[in-house]
Amino acid sequence: MRRAMAAASMVVVLGLPAHAADVAAGKAKAELCVGCHGENGISQTENIPSLAGQQDQFIQWQLVFFRAGTRKNEAMKPIVEQLTNEDIRNLGAYFASLQPAKPPPDDDPDLSKKGAEAAAGRRCASCHLDSYAGTKGVARLAGQREEYLVKALHDYKSGQRVGGSQAAMTDVAYPLSAEEITALAHYLAHL
């Protein structure tokens, strides 16, 4: 039932042309997001993703999944419950318009090399692109918070994370060892 509601909401939210989004209205609504996701969408909080430069459709889909209860997060629940479809479109456009976080200097190039090998072996670029900037409904991974990427991969591996590309990501993450997850997250965070 929740999946059907999320799918129906997705048609309503994403069914309008992209020019229908209002970036300025998204910026105003994003004041709700600053406490966790940081100024200009760059998170300073452990295990909270940066949203700056994230793909518009990806942001919209995740907000719809949270609102429908398909993705569960107690901190997000009271926020998404008050979002309209228009708010969701505007937030997606706003965060997509921001400069992504600048990655930190790579303090462990050997770990990044192992991560690059894991990414190639799991064909991550086939969905997330060679730049790992994502596209449409596929998340930007380049420059994301490292510990958040570790958490997300473990959540996909365990089946704890649902919504969106769950099946594809579970297939990718399930066979990863803890060491591969650490290396992959390090590599992507430093791109």
Coordinates of N, CA, C and O in Angstrom, one line a residue:
M1 N 0.8 -1.2 0.0 CA 0.0 0.0 0.0 C 0.9 1.3 0.0 O 0.6 2.2 -0.7
R2 N 1.9 1.3 0.9 CA 2.8 2.4 0.9 C 3.5 2.6 -0.4 O 3.8 3.7 -0.8
R3 N 4.0 1.5 -1.0 CA 4.6 1.7 -2.3 C 3.7 2.2 -3.3 O 4.1 3.0 -4.2
A4 N 2.5 1.8 -3.3 CA 1.5 2.4 -4.3 C 1.3 3.9 -4.0 O 1.2 4.6 -5.0
M5 N 1.2 4.3 -2.8 CA 1.1 5.7 -2.4 C 2.3 6.5 -2.9 O 2.2 7.6 -3.4
A6 N 3.5 5.9 -2.6 CA 4.7 6.6 -3.0 C 4.7 6.7 -4.6 O 5.1 7.8 -5.1
A7 N 4.4 5.7 -5.3 CA 4.4 5.7 -6.7 C 3.4 6.7 -7.2 O 3.7 7.5 -8.2
A8 N 2.2 6.8 -6.7 CA 1.2 7.8 -7.1 C 1.7 9.2 -6.8 O 1.5 10.1 -7.6
S9 N 2.3 9.4 -5.6 CA 2.9 10.7 -5.3 C 4.0 11.1 -6.3 O 4.1 12.2 -6.6
M10 N 4.8 10.1 -6.7 CA 5.9 10.4 -7.6 C 5.3 10.9 -8.9 O 5.9 11.8 -9.5
V11 N 4.3 10.3 -9.4 CA 3.7 10.7 -10.7 C 3.2 12.2 -10.5 O 3.5 13.0 -11.4
V12 N 2.6 12.5 -9.4 CA 2.1 13.9 -9.2 C 3.3 14.8 -9.1 O 3.3 15.9 -9.7
V13 N 4.3 14.5 -8.3 CA 5.4 15.4 -8.1 C 6.3 15.5 -9.3 O 6.6 16.6 -9.7
L14 N 6.6 14.4 -10.0 CA 7.5 14.5 -11.1 C 6.8 14.6 -12.4 O 7.5 14.8 -13.4
G15 N 5.5 14.7 -12.4 CA 4.8 14.8 -13.7 C 4.8 16.2 -14.3 O 4.4 16.3 -15.4
L16 N 5.2 17.2 -13.5 CA 5.2 18.5 -14.0 C 6.5 18.8 -14.7 O 7.5 18.3 -14.3
P17 N 6.5 19.8 -15.6 CA 7.8 20.1 -16.3 C 8.8 20.7 -15.2 O 8.3 21.3 -14.2
A18 N 10.1 20.6 -15.5 CA 11.1 21.0 -14.6 C 11.0 22.5 -14.3 O 11.3 23.0 -13.2
H19 N 10.5 23.3 -15.3 CA 10.5 24.8 -15.2 C 9.4 25.2 -14.2 O 9.3 26.3 -13.7
A20 N 8.6 24.2 -13.7 CA 7.5 24.5 -12.7 C 8.1 24.7 -11.3 O 7.5 25.3 -10.5
A21 N 9.4 24.3 -11.1 CA 10.0 24.5 -9.8 C 10.5 25.9 -9.6 O 10.9 26.6 -10.6
D22 N 10.4 26.3 -8.4 CA 10.8 27.7 -8.0 C 12.0 27.6 -7.0 O 11.8 27.2 -5.8
V23 N 13.2 27.8 -7.5 CA 14.4 27.7 -6.7 C 14.4 28.6 -5.5 O 14.8 28.2 -4.4
A24 N 13.9 29.8 -5.7 CA 13.8 30.8 -4.5 C 12.9 30.2 -3.4 O 13.2 30.3 -2.2
A25 N 11.8 29.7 -3.8 CA 10.8 29.1 -2.9 C 11.5 27.9 -2.2 O 11.3 27.6 -1.0
G26 N 12.3 27.1 -3.0 CA 13.0 26.0 -2.4 C 14.0 26.4 -1.4 O 14.1 25.8 -0.3
K27 N 14.7 27.5 -1.7 CA 15.7 28.0 -0.7 C 15.0 28.4 0.6 O 15.5 28.1 1.7
A28 N 13.8 29.1 0.5 CA 13.1 29.5 1.7 C 12.6 28.3 2.5 O 12.8 28.2 3.7
K29 N 12.1 27.3 1.8 CA 11.7 26.0 2.5 C 12.8 25.3 3.1 O 12.7 24.6 4.1
A30 N 14.0 25.4 2.5 CA 15.2 24.6 2.9 C 15.7 25.1 4.3 O 16.6 24.5 4.9
E31 N 15.2 26.2 4.8 CA 15.5 26.6 6.1 C 15.2 25.5 7.1 O 15.9 25.4 8.2
L32 N 14.2 24.7 6.8 CA 13.9 23.5 7.7 C 15.0 22.5 7.7 O 15.1 21.7 8.6
C33 N 15.9 22.5 6.6 CA 16.9 21.5 6.4 C 18.2 21.9 7.0 O 19.1 21.0 7.2
V34 N 18.5 23.1 7.2 CA 19.8 23.6 7.6 C 20.3 23.0 8.9 O 21.5 22.7 9.0
G35 N 19.5 22.8 9.9 CA 19.9 22.3 11.2 C 20.6 20.9 11.0 O 21.6 20.7 11.8
C36 N 20.2 20.1 10.1 CA 20.9 18.8 9.9 C 21.8 18.8 8.7 O 22.9 18.3 8.8
H37 N 21.3 19.2 7.6 CA 22.0 19.1 6.3 C 23.0 20.3 6.0 O 23.7 20.3 5.0
G38 N 23.0 21.3 6.9 CA 24.0 22.4 6.8 C 23.6 23.5 5.9 O 22.7 23.4 5.1
E39 N 24.3 24.6 6.2 CA 24.2 25.8 5.3 C 24.5 25.4 3.9 O 25.5 24.7 3.6
N40 N 23.7 25.9 2.9 CA 23.9 25.6 1.5 C 24.0 24.1 1.2 O 24.6 23.7 0.2
G41 N 23.3 23.3 2.0 CA 23.2 21.9 1.8 C 24.5 21.1 2.0 O 24.6 20.0 1.6
I42 N 25.4 21.7 2.7 CA 26.7 21.0 3.0 C 26.7 20.6 4.5 O 26.9 21.4 5.4
S43 N 26.5 19.3 4.7 CA 26.4 18.8 6.1 C 27.7 18.8 6.8 O 28.8 18.5 6.3
Q44 N 27.6 19.2 8.1 CA 28.7 19.2 9.0 C 28.4 18.2 10.1 O 29.1 18.1 11.1
T45 N 27.3 17.4 9.9 CA 26.9 16.5 11.0 C 27.1 15.0 10.5 O 26.7 14.6 9.4
E46 N 27.7 14.3 11.4 CA 28.0 12.9 11.1 C 26.8 12.1 10.7 O 25.7 12.3 11.4
N47 N 26.9 11.3 9.7 CA 25.9 10.4 9.2 C 24.7 11.2 8.6 O 23.6 10.6 8.4
I48 N 24.8 12.4 8.3 CA 23.8 13.2 7.7 C 24.4 13.6 6.3 O 25.4 14.3 6.2
P49 N 23.7 13.3 5.2 CA 24.3 13.6 3.9 C 24.2 15.0 3.5 O 23.3 15.8 3.9
S50 N 25.2 15.4 2.7 CA 25.2 16.7 2.1 C 24.2 16.6 0.9 O 24.1 15.6 0.2
L51 N 23.4 17.7 0.7 CA 22.4 17.7 -0.4 C 22.8 18.6 -1.5 O 22.2 18.5 -2.6
A52 N 23.8 19.5 -1.3 CA 24.2 20.4 -2.3 C 24.7 19.7 -3.5 O 25.5 18.8 -3.5
G53 N 24.2 20.1 -4.7 CA 24.6 19.5 -6.0 C 24.0 18.1 -6.2 O 24.3 17.4 -7.2
Q54 N 23.1 17.6 -5.3 CA 22.5 16.3 -5.5 C 21.5 16.5 -6.6 O 21.0 17.6 -7.0
Q55 N 21.2 15.4 -7.3 CA 20.3 15.4 -8.4 C 18.9 15.8 -8.0 O 18.3 15.3 -7.0
D56 N 18.2 16.6 -8.8 CA 16.9 17.2 -8.5 C 15.9 16.0 -8.3 O 15.2 15.9 -7.3
Q57 N 15.8 15.1 -9.3 CA 14.8 14.0 -9.2 C 15.2 13.1 -8.0 O 14.2 12.6 -7.3
F58 N 16.4 12.9 -7.7 CA 16.8 12.1 -6.6 C 16.3 12.7 -5.3 O 15.7 12.0 -4.5
I59 N 16.5 14.0 -5.1 CA 16.0 14.6 -3.9 C 14.4 14.5 -3.8 O 13.9 14.1 -2.8
Q60 N 13.8 14.7 -4.9 CA 12.3 14.6 -4.9 C 11.9 13.2 -4.6 O 11.0 13.0 -3.7
W61 N 12.5 12.2 -5.2 CA 12.1 10.9 -4.9 C 12.3 10.5 -3.4 O 11.4 9.9 -2.8
Q62 N 13.4 10.9 -2.9 CA 13.7 10.6 -1.5 C 12.7 11.3 -0.5 O 12.2 10.7 0.4
L63 N 12.3 12.5 -0.8 CA 11.3 13.2 0.0 C 10.0 12.5 -0.1 O 9.3 12.4 0.9
V64 N 9.6 12.1 -1.3 CA 8.3 11.4 -1.4 C 8.4 10.1 -0.7 O 7.4 9.7 0.0
F65 N 9.5 9.3 -0.8 CA 9.6 8.1 0.0 C 9.5 8.3 1.5 O 8.9 7.6 2.2
F66 N 10.2 9.4 2.0 CA 10.1 9.7 3.4 C 8.6 10.1 3.8 O 8.1 9.6 4.8
R67 N 8.0 10.9 3.0 CA 6.7 11.3 3.3 C 5.7 10.2 3.3 O 4.8 10.1 4.1
A68 N 5.8 9.2 2.3 CA 4.9 8.1 2.2 C 5.2 7.0 3.3 O 4.5 6.1 3.5
G69 N 6.4 7.2 4.0 CA 6.7 6.2 5.0 C 7.5 5.0 4.4 O 7.8 4.1 5.2
T70 N 7.8 5.0 3.1 CA 8.6 3.9 2.5 C 10.0 4.0 3.1 O 10.6 2.9 3.4
R71 N 10.6 5.1 3.2 CA 11.9 5.3 3.9 C 11.5 5.9 5.2 O 10.7 6.8 5.4
K72 N 12.2 5.3 6.2 CA 11.9 5.7 7.6 C 13.0 6.4 8.2 O 14.2 6.0 8.1
N73 N 12.7 7.6 8.9 CA 13.7 8.3 9.6 C 12.9 9.2 10.6 O 12.2 10.1 10.1
E74 N 13.1 9.0 11.8 CA 12.3 9.8 12.8 C 12.5 11.3 12.8 O 11.6 12.1 13.0
A75 N 13.7 11.7 12.4 CA 14.0 13.2 12.3 C 13.3 13.7 11.1 O 12.9 14.9 11.1
M76 N 13.3 13.0 10.0 CA 12.7 13.5 8.7 C 11.1 13.4 8.8 O 10.5 14.3 8.1
K77 N 10.6 12.5 9.5 CA 9.1 12.3 9.5 C 8.3 13.6 9.7 O 7.4 13.9 8.9
P78 N 8.6 14.4 10.8 CA 7.7 15.6 11.0 C 8.0 16.7 10.0 O 7.1 17.5 9.7
I79 N 9.1 16.7 9.4 CA 9.4 17.7 8.3 C 8.7 17.3 7.0 O 8.0 18.2 6.5
V80 N 8.8 16.1 6.6 CA 8.2 15.7 5.3 C 6.7 15.7 5.3 O 6.1 15.8 4.3
E81 N 6.1 15.4 6.5 CA 4.7 15.4 6.6 C 4.0 16.7 6.2 O 2.9 16.7 5.7
Q82 N 4.8 17.8 6.4 CA 4.2 19.1 6.1 C 4.6 19.6 4.7 O 4.1 20.7 4.3
L83 N 5.3 18.8 3.9 CA 5.7 19.2 2.6 C 4.6 18.9 1.6 O 4.1 17.8 1.5
T84 N 4.3 19.9 0.7 CA 3.4 19.7 -0.4 C 4.2 19.2 -1.6 O 5.5 19.3 -1.6
N85 N 3.6 18.8 -2.6 CA 4.3 18.3 -3.9 C 5.1 19.5 -4.4 O 6.2 19.3 -4.9
E86 N 4.5 20.7 -4.4 CA 5.2 21.9 -4.9 C 6.5 22.1 -4.1 O 7.5 22.4 -4.6
D87 N 6.4 22.0 -2.7 CA 7.6 22.1 -1.9 C 8.7 21.2 -2.3 O 9.8 21.5 -2.4
I88 N 8.3 19.9 -2.6 CA 9.2 18.9 -2.9 C 9.9 19.2 -4.3 O 11.1 19.1 -4.4
R89 N 9.1 19.7 -5.2 CA 9.7 20.1 -6.5 C 10.7 21.2 -6.3 O 11.8 21.2 -6.9
N90 N 10.3 22.2 -5.5 CA 11.1 23.4 -5.3 C 12.4 23.0 -4.5 O 13.5 23.5 -4.8
L91 N 12.3 22.1 -3.5 CA 13.5 21.7 -2.8 C 14.5 20.9 -3.7 O 15.7 21.1 -3.6
G92 N 13.9 20.1 -4.5 CA 14.8 19.3 -5.5 C 15.6 20.3 -6.4 O 16.8 20.2 -6.5
A93 N 14.9 21.3 -6.9 CA 15.5 22.3 -7.8 C 16.5 23.1 -7.0 O 17.6 23.4 -7.5
Y94 N 16.2 23.5 -5.8 CA 17.1 24.3 -5.0 C 18.4 23.6 -4.7 O 19.5 24.1 -5.0
F95 N 18.3 22.4 -4.1 CA 19.5 21.6 -3.8 C 20.4 21.3 -5.0 O 21.6 21.3 -5.0
A96 N 19.7 21.0 -6.1 CA 20.4 20.7 -7.3 C 21.2 21.9 -7.9 O 22.2 21.8 -8.5
S97 N 20.7 23.1 -7.5 CA 21.3 24.3 -8.0 C 22.6 24.7 -7.2 O 23.4 25.6 -7.7
L98 N 22.8 24.1 -6.1 CA 23.9 24.5 -5.2 C 25.2 23.8 -5.6 O 25.2 22.7 -6.2
Q99 N 26.4 24.4 -5.3 CA 27.7 23.8 -5.5 C 27.8 22.7 -4.6 O 27.6 22.8 -3.4
P100 N 28.3 21.5 -5.0 CA 28.5 20.4 -4.1 C 29.6 20.7 -3.2 O 30.5 21.6 -3.4
A101 N 29.7 20.0 -2.1 CA 30.8 20.1 -1.1 C 32.1 19.8 -1.8 O 32.2 18.9 -2.6
K102 N 33.1 20.6 -1.4 CA 34.5 20.3 -1.9 C 35.0 19.1 -1.1 O 35.0 19.1 0.1
P103 N 35.5 18.1 -1.8 CA 36.0 16.9 -1.1 C 37.3 17.3 -0.3 O 38.1 18.1 -0.7
P104 N 37.4 16.6 0.8 CA 38.7 16.8 1.6 C 39.9 16.2 0.9 O 39.7 15.3 0.0
P105 N 41.1 16.7 1.2 CA 42.3 16.0 0.6 C 42.3 14.6 1.0 O 41.9 14.2 2.1
D106 N 42.7 13.8 0.0 CA 42.8 12.3 0.2 C 44.0 12.0 1.1 O 45.1 12.0 0.7
D107 N 43.7 11.5 2.3 CA 44.8 11.2 3.3 C 45.2 9.7 3.2 O 46.1 9.3 3.9
D108 N 44.6 9.0 2.3 CA 44.9 7.5 2.2 C 44.7 7.1 0.7 O 43.7 6.4 0.4
P109 N 45.6 7.5 -0.2 CA 45.5 7.1 -1.6 C 45.4 5.6 -1.8 O 44.7 5.2 -2.8
D110 N 46.0 4.8 -1.0 CA 46.0 3.4 -1.2 C 44.6 2.9 -0.9 O 44.1 2.0 -1.6
L111 N 43.9 3.4 0.1 CA 42.5 3.0 0.4 C 41.6 3.5 -0.8 O 40.7 2.7 -1.2
S112 N 41.9 4.7 -1.3 CA 41.1 5.1 -2.5 C 41.3 4.2 -3.7 O 40.3 4.0 -4.4
K113 N 42.5 3.7 -3.9 CA 42.8 2.8 -5.0 C 41.9 1.5 -4.8 O 41.3 1.0 -5.8
K114 N 41.9 1.0 -3.6 CA 41.1 -0.2 -3.4 C 39.6 0.1 -3.6 O 38.8 -0.7 -4.1
G115 N 39.2 1.3 -3.2 CA 37.8 1.8 -3.4 C 37.5 1.9 -4.9 O 36.4 1.5 -5.3
A116 N 38.4 2.4 -5.7 CA 38.2 2.5 -7.1 C 38.0 1.1 -7.7 O 37.2 0.9 -8.6
E117 N 38.8 0.2 -7.3 CA 38.7 -1.2 -7.7 C 37.4 -1.8 -7.4 O 36.7 -2.5 -8.2
A118 N 36.9 -1.5 -6.2 CA 35.6 -2.0 -5.7 C 34.5 -1.4 -6.6 O 33.6 -2.1 -7.0
A119 N 34.6 -0.1 -6.9 CA 33.6 0.6 -7.7 C 33.6 0.0 -9.1 O 32.5 -0.2 -9.7
A120 N 34.8 -0.2 -9.7 CA 34.8 -0.8 -11.0 C 34.2 -2.2 -11.0 O 33.5 -2.6 -11.9
G121 N 34.6 -3.0 -10.0 CA 34.1 -4.4 -9.9 C 32.6 -4.5 -9.7 O 32.0 -5.5 -10.2
R122 N 32.0 -3.5 -9.1 CA 30.6 -3.5 -8.8 C 29.8 -2.7 -9.9 O 28.6 -2.5 -9.8
R123 N 30.6 -2.1 -10.9 CA 30.0 -1.3 -12.0 C 29.2 -0.2 -11.5 O 28.1 0.1 -12.0
C124 N 29.6 0.5 -10.4 CA 28.9 1.7 -9.8 C 28.7 2.8 -10.9 O 27.7 3.4 -10.8
A125 N 29.7 3.0 -11.8 CA 29.6 4.0 -12.8 C 28.4 3.8 -13.8 O 28.0 4.7 -14.4
S126 N 28.0 2.5 -13.9 CA 26.9 2.3 -14.9 C 25.6 3.0 -14.5 O 24.8 3.3 -15.3
C127 N 25.4 3.3 -13.2 CA 24.2 4.1 -12.8 C 24.6 5.5 -12.3 O 23.9 6.4 -12.6
H128 N 25.7 5.6 -11.6 CA 26.1 6.9 -11.0 C 27.0 7.7 -11.9 O 27.4 8.8 -11.5
L129 N 27.3 7.2 -13.1 CA 28.2 7.9 -14.1 C 29.6 7.8 -13.7 O 30.0 7.6 -12.6
D130 N 30.5 8.0 -14.7 CA 31.9 7.9 -14.5 C 32.4 9.0 -13.5 O 33.4 8.7 -12.7
S131 N 31.7 10.1 -13.4 CA 32.1 11.2 -12.5 C 31.5 10.9 -11.1 O 31.8 11.7 -10.1
Y132 N 30.6 10.0 -10.9 CA 29.8 9.7 -9.7 C 29.0 10.9 -9.3 O 28.7 11.1 -8.1
A133 N 28.6 11.8 -10.3 CA 27.8 12.9 -10.0 C 26.3 12.5 -10.1 O 25.4 13.3 -9.8
G134 N 26.0 11.3 -10.5 CA 24.6 10.8 -10.5 C 23.9 11.5 -11.7 O 24.5 12.3 -12.5
T135 N 22.7 11.0 -11.9 CA 21.9 11.5 -13.0 C 20.4 11.3 -12.7 O 20.1 10.2 -12.2
K136 N 19.6 12.3 -12.9 CA 18.1 12.2 -12.7 C 17.8 11.6 -11.3 O 18.1 12.3 -10.4
G137 N 17.3 10.4 -11.3 CA 16.9 9.8 -10.0 C 18.0 9.0 -9.3 O 17.8 8.4 -8.3
V138 N 19.2 9.1 -9.8 CA 20.4 8.4 -9.3 C 21.3 9.4 -8.5 O 21.6 10.4 -9.0
A139 N 21.6 9.0 -7.3 CA 22.3 9.9 -6.4 C 23.7 10.3 -6.8 O 24.4 9.5 -7.4
R140 N 24.1 11.5 -6.5 CA 25.4 12.0 -6.6 C 26.2 11.4 -5.4 O 25.7 11.4 -4.2
L141 N 27.3 10.7 -5.7 CA 28.1 10.1 -4.6 C 29.5 10.9 -4.4 O 30.0 10.9 -3.3
A142 N 30.0 11.5 -5.5 CA 31.2 12.2 -5.4 C 31.2 13.3 -4.3 O 30.3 14.1 -4.4
G143 N 32.1 13.2 -3.4 CA 32.3 14.3 -2.4 C 31.3 14.2 -1.3 O 31.2 15.0 -0.4
Q144 N 30.5 13.1 -1.2 CA 29.5 12.9 -0.1 C 30.3 12.6 1.2 O 31.4 12.1 1.1
R145 N 29.7 12.8 2.3 CA 30.3 12.5 3.6 C 30.7 11.0 3.7 O 29.9 10.1 3.4
E146 N 31.9 10.7 4.0 CA 32.4 9.4 4.0 C 31.7 8.4 4.9 O 31.3 7.3 4.6
E147 N 31.4 8.9 6.2 CA 30.8 8.0 7.1 C 29.3 7.8 6.7 O 28.7 6.7 7.0
Y148 N 28.7 8.7 6.0 CA 27.3 8.6 5.6 C 27.3 7.5 4.5 O 26.4 6.6 4.4
L149 N 28.3 7.5 3.6 CA 28.4 6.5 2.5 C 28.5 5.1 3.1 O 27.9 4.1 2.7
V150 N 29.4 5.0 4.2 CA 29.6 3.7 4.8 C 28.2 3.2 5.4 O 27.8 2.1 5.2
K151 N 27.5 4.2 6.1 CA 26.2 3.8 6.7 C 25.2 3.4 5.6 O 24.5 2.4 5.8
A152 N 25.1 4.2 4.5 CA 24.2 3.8 3.5 C 24.5 2.5 2.9 O 23.5 1.7 2.6
L153 N 25.7 2.2 2.6 CA 26.1 0.9 2.0 C 25.8 -0.3 3.0 O 25.2 -1.3 2.5
H154 N 26.0 -0.1 4.2 CA 25.7 -1.1 5.2 C 24.2 -1.3 5.3 O 23.7 -2.4 5.4
D155 N 23.4 -0.2 5.2 CA 22.0 -0.2 5.3 C 21.4 -1.0 4.1 O 20.5 -1.8 4.2
Y156 N 22.0 -0.7 2.9 CA 21.6 -1.4 1.7 C 21.9 -2.9 1.8 O 21.1 -3.8 1.5
K157 N 23.1 -3.2 2.3 CA 23.6 -4.6 2.4 C 22.7 -5.4 3.4 O 22.3 -6.5 3.1
S158 N 22.2 -4.8 4.4 CA 21.4 -5.5 5.4 C 19.9 -5.5 5.1 O 19.1 -6.1 5.7
G159 N 19.5 -4.7 4.0 CA 18.1 -4.6 3.6 C 17.4 -3.6 4.5 O 16.2 -3.4 4.4
Q160 N 18.1 -2.8 5.3 CA 17.5 -1.8 6.2 C 17.0 -0.6 5.4 O 16.1 0.1 5.8
R161 N 17.7 -0.3 4.3 CA 17.3 0.9 3.5 C 16.4 0.5 2.4 O 16.7 -0.4 1.6
V162 N 15.2 1.1 2.3 CA 14.3 0.8 1.3 C 13.9 2.1 0.6 O 14.1 3.2 1.1
G163 N 13.2 2.0 -0.6 CA 12.8 3.1 -1.3 C 13.7 3.3 -2.5 O 14.9 3.3 -2.4
G164 N 13.1 3.5 -3.7 CA 13.9 3.8 -4.9 C 14.7 2.6 -5.4 O 14.1 1.6 -5.7
S165 N 15.9 2.7 -5.5 CA 16.8 1.7 -6.1 C 17.2 0.6 -5.2 O 18.3 0.0 -5.3
Q166 N 16.4 0.3 -4.2 CA 16.7 -0.7 -3.2 C 17.2 -2.0 -3.8 O 18.2 -2.5 -3.4
A167 N 16.5 -2.6 -4.8 CA 16.8 -3.9 -5.4 C 18.2 -3.8 -6.0 O 19.1 -4.7 -5.7
A168 N 18.5 -2.8 -6.8 CA 19.8 -2.7 -7.5 C 20.9 -2.5 -6.4 O 21.9 -3.1 -6.5
M169 N 20.6 -1.6 -5.5 CA 21.7 -1.3 -4.5 C 21.9 -2.5 -3.5 O 23.0 -2.7 -3.1
T170 N 20.9 -3.2 -3.2 CA 21.0 -4.4 -2.4 C 21.9 -5.4 -3.1 O 22.8 -6.0 -2.5
D171 N 21.6 -5.6 -4.4 CA 22.5 -6.6 -5.2 C 23.9 -6.1 -5.2 O 24.8 -7.0 -5.2
V172 N 24.2 -4.8 -5.3 CA 25.5 -4.3 -5.3 C 26.2 -4.4 -3.9 O 27.3 -4.9 -3.8
A173 N 25.5 -4.0 -2.9 CA 26.1 -3.9 -1.6 C 26.2 -5.3 -0.8 O 27.1 -5.5 -0.1
Y174 N 25.2 -6.2 -1.1 CA 25.2 -7.4 -0.3 C 26.6 -8.2 -0.3 O 27.0 -8.6 0.7
P175 N 27.2 -8.3 -1.5 CA 28.4 -9.1 -1.5 C 29.7 -8.3 -1.0 O 30.7 -8.9 -0.9
L176 N 29.5 -7.0 -0.8 CA 30.7 -6.2 -0.3 C 31.1 -6.6 1.1 O 30.3 -6.7 2.0
S177 N 32.4 -6.7 1.3 CA 32.9 -7.0 2.6 C 33.0 -5.6 3.3 O 32.9 -4.5 2.7
A178 N 33.1 -5.6 4.6 CA 33.2 -4.4 5.4 C 34.4 -3.6 4.9 O 34.3 -2.4 4.9
E179 N 35.5 -4.3 4.6 CA 36.7 -3.6 4.1 C 36.4 -2.9 2.7 O 36.9 -1.8 2.5
E180 N 35.7 -3.6 1.9 CA 35.3 -3.0 0.6 C 34.4 -1.8 0.8 O 34.6 -0.8 0.1
I181 N 33.5 -1.9 1.7 CA 32.6 -0.7 1.9 C 33.4 0.5 2.4 O 33.2 1.6 2.0
T182 N 34.3 0.2 3.3 CA 35.2 1.3 3.9 C 36.0 1.9 2.7 O 36.0 3.2 2.6
A183 N 36.6 1.1 1.9 CA 37.4 1.6 0.8 C 36.6 2.4 -0.2 O 36.9 3.4 -0.7
L184 N 35.4 1.8 -0.6 CA 34.5 2.4 -1.6 C 34.1 3.8 -1.1 O 34.1 4.8 -1.8
A185 N 33.6 3.9 0.2 CA 33.2 5.1 0.8 C 34.3 6.2 0.8 O 34.1 7.3 0.5
H186 N 35.5 5.7 1.1 CA 36.6 6.6 1.1 C 36.9 7.2 -0.2 O 37.1 8.4 -0.4
Y187 N 36.9 6.3 -1.2 CA 37.2 6.7 -2.6 C 36.2 7.7 -3.1 O 36.5 8.8 -3.6
L188 N 34.9 7.4 -2.9 CA 33.8 8.3 -3.4 C 33.8 9.7 -2.6 O 33.6 10.7 -3.3
A189 N 34.1 9.6 -1.4 CA 34.1 10.9 -0.6 C 35.2 11.8 -1.0 O 35.1 13.0 -0.8
H190 N 36.2 11.3 -1.5 CA 37.4 12.1 -1.9 C 37.4 12.5 -3.4 O 38.4 13.1 -3.9
L191 N 36.4 12.1 -4.2 CA 36.3 12.5 -5.6 C 36.0 14.0 -5.7 O 35.1 14.5 -5.0

